[in-house]
PDB file of C-alpha atoms in Angstrom:
ATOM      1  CA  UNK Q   1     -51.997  53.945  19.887  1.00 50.00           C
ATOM      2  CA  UNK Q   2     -49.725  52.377  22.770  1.00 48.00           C
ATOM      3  CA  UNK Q   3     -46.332  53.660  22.986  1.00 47.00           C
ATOM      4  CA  UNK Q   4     -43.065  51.534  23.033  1.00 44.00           C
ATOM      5  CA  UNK Q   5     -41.194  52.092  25.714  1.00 45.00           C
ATOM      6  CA  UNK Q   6     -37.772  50.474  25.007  1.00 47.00           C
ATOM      7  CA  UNK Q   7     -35.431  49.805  28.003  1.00 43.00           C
ATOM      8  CA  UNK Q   8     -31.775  48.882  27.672  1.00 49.00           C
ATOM      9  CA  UNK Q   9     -30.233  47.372  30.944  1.00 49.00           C
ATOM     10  CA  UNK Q  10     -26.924  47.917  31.053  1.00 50.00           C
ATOM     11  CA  UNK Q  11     -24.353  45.238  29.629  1.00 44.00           C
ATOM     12  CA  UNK Q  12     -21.514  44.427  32.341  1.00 53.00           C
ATOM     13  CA  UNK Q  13     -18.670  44.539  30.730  1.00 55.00           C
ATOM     14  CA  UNK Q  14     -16.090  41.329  30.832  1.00 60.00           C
ATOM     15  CA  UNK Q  15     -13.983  41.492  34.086  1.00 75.00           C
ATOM     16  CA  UNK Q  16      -9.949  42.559  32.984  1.00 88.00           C
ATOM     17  CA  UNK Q  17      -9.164  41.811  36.472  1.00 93.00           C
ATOM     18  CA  UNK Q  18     -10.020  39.443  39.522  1.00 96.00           C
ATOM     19  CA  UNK Q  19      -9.034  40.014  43.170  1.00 97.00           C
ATOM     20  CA  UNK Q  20      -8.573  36.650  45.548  1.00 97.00           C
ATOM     21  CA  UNK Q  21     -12.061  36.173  45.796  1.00 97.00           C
ATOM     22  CA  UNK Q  22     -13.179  36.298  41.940  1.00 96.00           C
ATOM     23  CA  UNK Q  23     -10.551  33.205  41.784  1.00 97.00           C
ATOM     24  CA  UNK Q  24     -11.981  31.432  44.449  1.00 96.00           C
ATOM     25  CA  UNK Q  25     -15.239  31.511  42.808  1.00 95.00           C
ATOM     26  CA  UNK Q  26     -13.925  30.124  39.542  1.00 94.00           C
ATOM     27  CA  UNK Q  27     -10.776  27.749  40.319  1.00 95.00           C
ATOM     28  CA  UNK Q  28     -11.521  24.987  42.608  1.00 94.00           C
ATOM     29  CA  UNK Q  29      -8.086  24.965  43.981  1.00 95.00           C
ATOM     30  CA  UNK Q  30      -7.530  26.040  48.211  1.00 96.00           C
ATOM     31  CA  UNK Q  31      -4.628  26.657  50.190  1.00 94.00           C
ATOM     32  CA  UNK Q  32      -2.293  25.445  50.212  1.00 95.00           C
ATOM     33  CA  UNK Q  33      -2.623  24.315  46.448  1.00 96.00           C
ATOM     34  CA  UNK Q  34      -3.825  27.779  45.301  1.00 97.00           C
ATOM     35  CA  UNK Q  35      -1.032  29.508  43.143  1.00 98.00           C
ATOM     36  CA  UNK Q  36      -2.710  32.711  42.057  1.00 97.00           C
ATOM     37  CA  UNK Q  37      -3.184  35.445  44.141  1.00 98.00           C
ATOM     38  CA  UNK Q  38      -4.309  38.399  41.856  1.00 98.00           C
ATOM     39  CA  UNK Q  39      -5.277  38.956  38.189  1.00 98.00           C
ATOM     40  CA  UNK Q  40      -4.316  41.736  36.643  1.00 98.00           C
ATOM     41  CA  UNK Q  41      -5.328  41.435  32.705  1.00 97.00           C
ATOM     42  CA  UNK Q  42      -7.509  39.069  30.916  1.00 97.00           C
ATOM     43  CA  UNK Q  43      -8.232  38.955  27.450  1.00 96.00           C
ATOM     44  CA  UNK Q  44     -11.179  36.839  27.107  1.00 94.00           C
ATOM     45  CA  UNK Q  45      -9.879  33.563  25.199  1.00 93.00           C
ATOM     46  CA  UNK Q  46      -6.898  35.120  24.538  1.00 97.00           C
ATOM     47  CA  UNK Q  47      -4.355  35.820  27.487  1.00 97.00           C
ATOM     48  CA  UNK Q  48      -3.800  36.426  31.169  1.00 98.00           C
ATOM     49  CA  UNK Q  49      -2.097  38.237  33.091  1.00 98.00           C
ATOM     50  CA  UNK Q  50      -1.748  36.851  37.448  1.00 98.00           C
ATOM     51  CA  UNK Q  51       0.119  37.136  40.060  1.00 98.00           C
ATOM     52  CA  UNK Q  52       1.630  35.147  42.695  1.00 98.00           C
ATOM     53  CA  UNK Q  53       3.639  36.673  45.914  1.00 98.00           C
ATOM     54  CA  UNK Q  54       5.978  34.488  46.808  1.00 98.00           C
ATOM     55  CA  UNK Q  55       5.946  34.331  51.160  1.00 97.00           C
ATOM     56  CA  UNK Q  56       8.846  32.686  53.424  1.00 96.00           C
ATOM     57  CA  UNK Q  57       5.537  31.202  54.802  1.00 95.00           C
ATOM     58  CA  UNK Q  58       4.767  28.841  51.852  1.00 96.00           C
ATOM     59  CA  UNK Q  59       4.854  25.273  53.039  1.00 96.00           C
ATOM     60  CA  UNK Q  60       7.060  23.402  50.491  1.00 96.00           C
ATOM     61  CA  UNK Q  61      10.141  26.008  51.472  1.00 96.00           C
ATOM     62  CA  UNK Q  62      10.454  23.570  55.104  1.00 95.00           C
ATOM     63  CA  UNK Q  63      12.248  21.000  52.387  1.00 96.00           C
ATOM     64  CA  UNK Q  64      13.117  22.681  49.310  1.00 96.00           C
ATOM     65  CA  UNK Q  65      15.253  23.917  50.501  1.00 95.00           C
ATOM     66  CA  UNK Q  66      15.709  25.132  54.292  1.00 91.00           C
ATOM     67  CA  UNK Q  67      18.874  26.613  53.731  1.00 94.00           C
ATOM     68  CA  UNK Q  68      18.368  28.219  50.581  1.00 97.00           C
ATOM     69  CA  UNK Q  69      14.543  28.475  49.609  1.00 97.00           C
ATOM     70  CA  UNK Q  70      13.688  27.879  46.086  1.00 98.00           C
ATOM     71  CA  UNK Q  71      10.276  27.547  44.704  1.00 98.00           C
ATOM     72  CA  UNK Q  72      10.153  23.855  43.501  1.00 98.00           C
ATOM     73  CA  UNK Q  73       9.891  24.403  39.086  1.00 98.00           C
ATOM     74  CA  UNK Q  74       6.844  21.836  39.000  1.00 97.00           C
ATOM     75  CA  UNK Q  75       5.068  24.528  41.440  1.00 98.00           C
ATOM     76  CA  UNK Q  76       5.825  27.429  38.752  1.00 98.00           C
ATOM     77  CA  UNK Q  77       4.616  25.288  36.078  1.00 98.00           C
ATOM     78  CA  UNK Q  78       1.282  24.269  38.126  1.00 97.00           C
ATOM     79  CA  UNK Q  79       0.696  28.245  38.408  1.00 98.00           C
ATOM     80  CA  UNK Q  80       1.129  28.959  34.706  1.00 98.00           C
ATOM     81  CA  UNK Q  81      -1.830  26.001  34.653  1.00 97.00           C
ATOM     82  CA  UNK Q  82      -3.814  27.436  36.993  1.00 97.00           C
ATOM     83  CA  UNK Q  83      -3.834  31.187  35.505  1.00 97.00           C
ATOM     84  CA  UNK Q  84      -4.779  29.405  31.953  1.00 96.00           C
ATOM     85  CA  UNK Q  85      -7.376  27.526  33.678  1.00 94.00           C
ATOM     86  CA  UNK Q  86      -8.644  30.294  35.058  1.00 95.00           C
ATOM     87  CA  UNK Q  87      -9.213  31.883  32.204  1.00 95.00           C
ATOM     88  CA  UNK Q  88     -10.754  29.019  30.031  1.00 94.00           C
ATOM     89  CA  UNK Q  89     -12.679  28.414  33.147  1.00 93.00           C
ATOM     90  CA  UNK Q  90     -14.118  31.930  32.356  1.00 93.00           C
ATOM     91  CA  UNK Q  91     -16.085  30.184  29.276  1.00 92.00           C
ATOM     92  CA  UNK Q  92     -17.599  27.545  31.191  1.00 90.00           C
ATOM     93  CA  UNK Q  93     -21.076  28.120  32.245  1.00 89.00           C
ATOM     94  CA  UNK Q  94     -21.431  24.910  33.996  1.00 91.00           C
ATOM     95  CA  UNK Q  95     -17.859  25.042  35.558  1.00 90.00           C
ATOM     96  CA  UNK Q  96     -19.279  24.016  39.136  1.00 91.00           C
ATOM     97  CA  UNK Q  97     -19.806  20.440  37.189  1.00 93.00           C
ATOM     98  CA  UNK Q  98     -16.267  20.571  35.699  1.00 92.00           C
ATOM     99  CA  UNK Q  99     -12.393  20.081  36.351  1.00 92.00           C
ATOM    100  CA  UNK Q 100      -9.488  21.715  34.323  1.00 92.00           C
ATOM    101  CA  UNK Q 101      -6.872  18.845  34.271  1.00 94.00           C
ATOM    102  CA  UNK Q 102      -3.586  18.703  32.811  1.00 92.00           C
ATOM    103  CA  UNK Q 103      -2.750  16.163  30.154  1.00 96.00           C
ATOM    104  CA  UNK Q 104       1.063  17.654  28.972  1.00 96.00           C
ATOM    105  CA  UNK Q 105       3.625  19.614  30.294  1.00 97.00           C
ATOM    106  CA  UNK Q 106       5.956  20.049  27.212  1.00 97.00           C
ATOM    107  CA  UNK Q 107       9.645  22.986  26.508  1.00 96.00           C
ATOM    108  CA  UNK Q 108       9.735  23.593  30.438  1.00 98.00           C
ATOM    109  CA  UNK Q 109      12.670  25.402  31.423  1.00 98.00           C
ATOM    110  CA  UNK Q 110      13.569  27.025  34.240  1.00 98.00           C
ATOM    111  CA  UNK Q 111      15.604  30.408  34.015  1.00 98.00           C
ATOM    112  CA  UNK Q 112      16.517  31.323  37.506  1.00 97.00           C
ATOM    113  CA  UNK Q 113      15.402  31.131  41.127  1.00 98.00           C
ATOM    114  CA  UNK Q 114      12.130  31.774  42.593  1.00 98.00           C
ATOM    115  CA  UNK Q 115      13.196  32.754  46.426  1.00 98.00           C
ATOM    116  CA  UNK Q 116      10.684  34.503  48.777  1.00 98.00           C
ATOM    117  CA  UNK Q 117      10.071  37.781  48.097  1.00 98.00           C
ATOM    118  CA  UNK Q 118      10.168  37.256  44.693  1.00 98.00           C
ATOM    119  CA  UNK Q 119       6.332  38.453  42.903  1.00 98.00           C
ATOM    120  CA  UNK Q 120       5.996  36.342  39.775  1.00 98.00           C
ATOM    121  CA  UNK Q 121       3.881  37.906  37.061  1.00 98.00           C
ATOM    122  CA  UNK Q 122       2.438  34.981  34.759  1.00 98.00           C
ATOM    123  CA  UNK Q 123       1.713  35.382  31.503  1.00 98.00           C
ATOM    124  CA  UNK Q 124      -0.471  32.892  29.600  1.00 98.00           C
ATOM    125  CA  UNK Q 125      -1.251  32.834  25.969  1.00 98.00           C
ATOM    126  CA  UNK Q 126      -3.553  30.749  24.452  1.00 97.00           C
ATOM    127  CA  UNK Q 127      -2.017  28.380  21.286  1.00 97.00           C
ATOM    128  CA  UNK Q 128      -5.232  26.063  20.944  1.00 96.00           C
ATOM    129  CA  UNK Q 129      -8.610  26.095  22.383  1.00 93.00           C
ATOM    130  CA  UNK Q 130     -11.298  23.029  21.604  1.00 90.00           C
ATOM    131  CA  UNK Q 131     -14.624  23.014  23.041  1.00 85.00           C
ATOM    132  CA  UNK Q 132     -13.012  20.769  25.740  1.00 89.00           C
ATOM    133  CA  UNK Q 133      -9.400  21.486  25.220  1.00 94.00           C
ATOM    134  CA  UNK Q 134      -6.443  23.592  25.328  1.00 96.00           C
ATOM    135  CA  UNK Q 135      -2.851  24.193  24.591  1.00 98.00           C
ATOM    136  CA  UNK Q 136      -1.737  27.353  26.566  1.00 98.00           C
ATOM    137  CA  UNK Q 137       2.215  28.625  26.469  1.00 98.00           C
ATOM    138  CA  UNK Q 138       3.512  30.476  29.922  1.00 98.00           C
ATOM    139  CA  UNK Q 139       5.693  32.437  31.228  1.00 98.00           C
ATOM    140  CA  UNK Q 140       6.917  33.759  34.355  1.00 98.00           C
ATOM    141  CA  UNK Q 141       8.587  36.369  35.165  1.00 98.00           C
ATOM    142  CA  UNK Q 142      10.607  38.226  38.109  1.00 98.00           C
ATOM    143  CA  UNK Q 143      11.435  41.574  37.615  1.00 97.00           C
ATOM    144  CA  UNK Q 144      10.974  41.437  33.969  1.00 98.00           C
ATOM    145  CA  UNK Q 145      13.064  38.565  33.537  1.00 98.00           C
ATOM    146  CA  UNK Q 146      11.948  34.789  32.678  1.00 98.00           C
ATOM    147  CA  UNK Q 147      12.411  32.930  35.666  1.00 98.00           C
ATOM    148  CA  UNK Q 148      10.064  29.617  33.875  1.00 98.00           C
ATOM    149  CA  UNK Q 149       8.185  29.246  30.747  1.00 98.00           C
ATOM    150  CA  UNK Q 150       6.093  26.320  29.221  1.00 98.00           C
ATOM    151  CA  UNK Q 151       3.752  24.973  27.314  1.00 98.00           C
ATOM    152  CA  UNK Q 152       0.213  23.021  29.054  1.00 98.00           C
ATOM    153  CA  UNK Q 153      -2.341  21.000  27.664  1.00 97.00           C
ATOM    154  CA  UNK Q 154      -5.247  20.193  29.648  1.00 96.00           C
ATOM    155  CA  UNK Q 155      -8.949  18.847  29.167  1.00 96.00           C
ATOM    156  CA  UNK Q 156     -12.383  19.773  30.996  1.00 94.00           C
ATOM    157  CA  UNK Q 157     -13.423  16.663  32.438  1.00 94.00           C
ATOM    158  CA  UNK Q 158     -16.805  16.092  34.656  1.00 94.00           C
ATOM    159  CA  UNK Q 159     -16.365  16.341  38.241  1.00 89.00           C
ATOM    160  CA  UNK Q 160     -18.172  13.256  38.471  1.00 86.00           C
ATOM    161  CA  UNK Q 161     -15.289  10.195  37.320  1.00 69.00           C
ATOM    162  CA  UNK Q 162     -16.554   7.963  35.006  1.00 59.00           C
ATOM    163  CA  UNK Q 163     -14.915   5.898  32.169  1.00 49.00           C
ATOM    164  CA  UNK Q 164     -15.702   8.285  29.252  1.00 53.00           C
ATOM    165  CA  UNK Q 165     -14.402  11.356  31.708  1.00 48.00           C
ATOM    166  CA  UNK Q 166     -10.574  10.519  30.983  1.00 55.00           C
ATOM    167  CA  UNK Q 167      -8.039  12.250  29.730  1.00 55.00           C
ATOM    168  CA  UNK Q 168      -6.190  11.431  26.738  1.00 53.00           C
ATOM    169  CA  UNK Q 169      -5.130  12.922  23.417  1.00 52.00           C
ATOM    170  CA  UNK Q 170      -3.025  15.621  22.512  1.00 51.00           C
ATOM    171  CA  UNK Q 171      -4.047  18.630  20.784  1.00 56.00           C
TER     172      UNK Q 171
END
């Protein structure tokens, strides 16, 4: 009589966290367009939790403004995208073929001053997730206080444009 000999590999569990160079390998976005520097929770298909140190070197502080540097708003708002895309991007097993793009930017406000210095800790919840689709409400904070919040909706779309690739449609 043979024996059964049953091995169990070990299941890796889900990353809760992602140095610089896990985000590199999921969000197609480079310097100086990358606005996530660290994550430090993730929820799978629920929430994240990333970081952004904000440096005197950033490029956009030469104009906005050189007397009195402020992070431009539409810059916060981009990195609350990017830390939901990074976690929907997560989900995608074919993500190399893909591109998160926004479709709606709705409620942004902006609470107070991003100056350098500043770390902003970006929270992301997720209000609606389609196969191909998301709304996602964010905040950022300094210190513990909102310094932006908003809600994004984007779409996965095919790296490769074609006709049927647009966005459109809310959720």
């Amino acid at each position: 009589m043979a024996e059964s000999i049953e091995t169990t590999e070990p299941v890796a569990a889900p990353k809760t966290a992602m140095e610089i160079t896990d985000i590199l390998k999921i969000l197609p976005h480079r310097y100086p367009f990358l606005l996530i520097d660290r994550v430090v929770e993730l929820e799978r298909m629920k929430r994240i939790v990333a970081v952004k140190n904000v440096t005197i070197t950033e490029p956009f502080f030469q104009g906005h403004f050189p007397d009195k540097p402020i992070m431009p708003g539409v810059l916060i708002v981009e990195a609350i995208a990017q830390a939901g895309g990074l976690l929907l991007l997560t989900e995608v097993p074919n993500r190399d073929e893909m591109l998160m793009v926004f479709t709606g930017i709705e409620k942004a406000r902006f609470r107070r001053p991003v100056v350098p210095g500043d770390q902003l800790r970006i929270e992301v919840e997720v209000r609606a997730w389609r196969r191909t689709a998301a709304r996602l409400e964010g905040k950022a904070y300094i210190d513990g206080k909102v310094a932006a919040e908003s809600t994004v909706t984007c779409r996965l779309v095919p790296r490769v444009a074609n006709a049927a690739a647009e966005p459109s449609g809310d959720l």
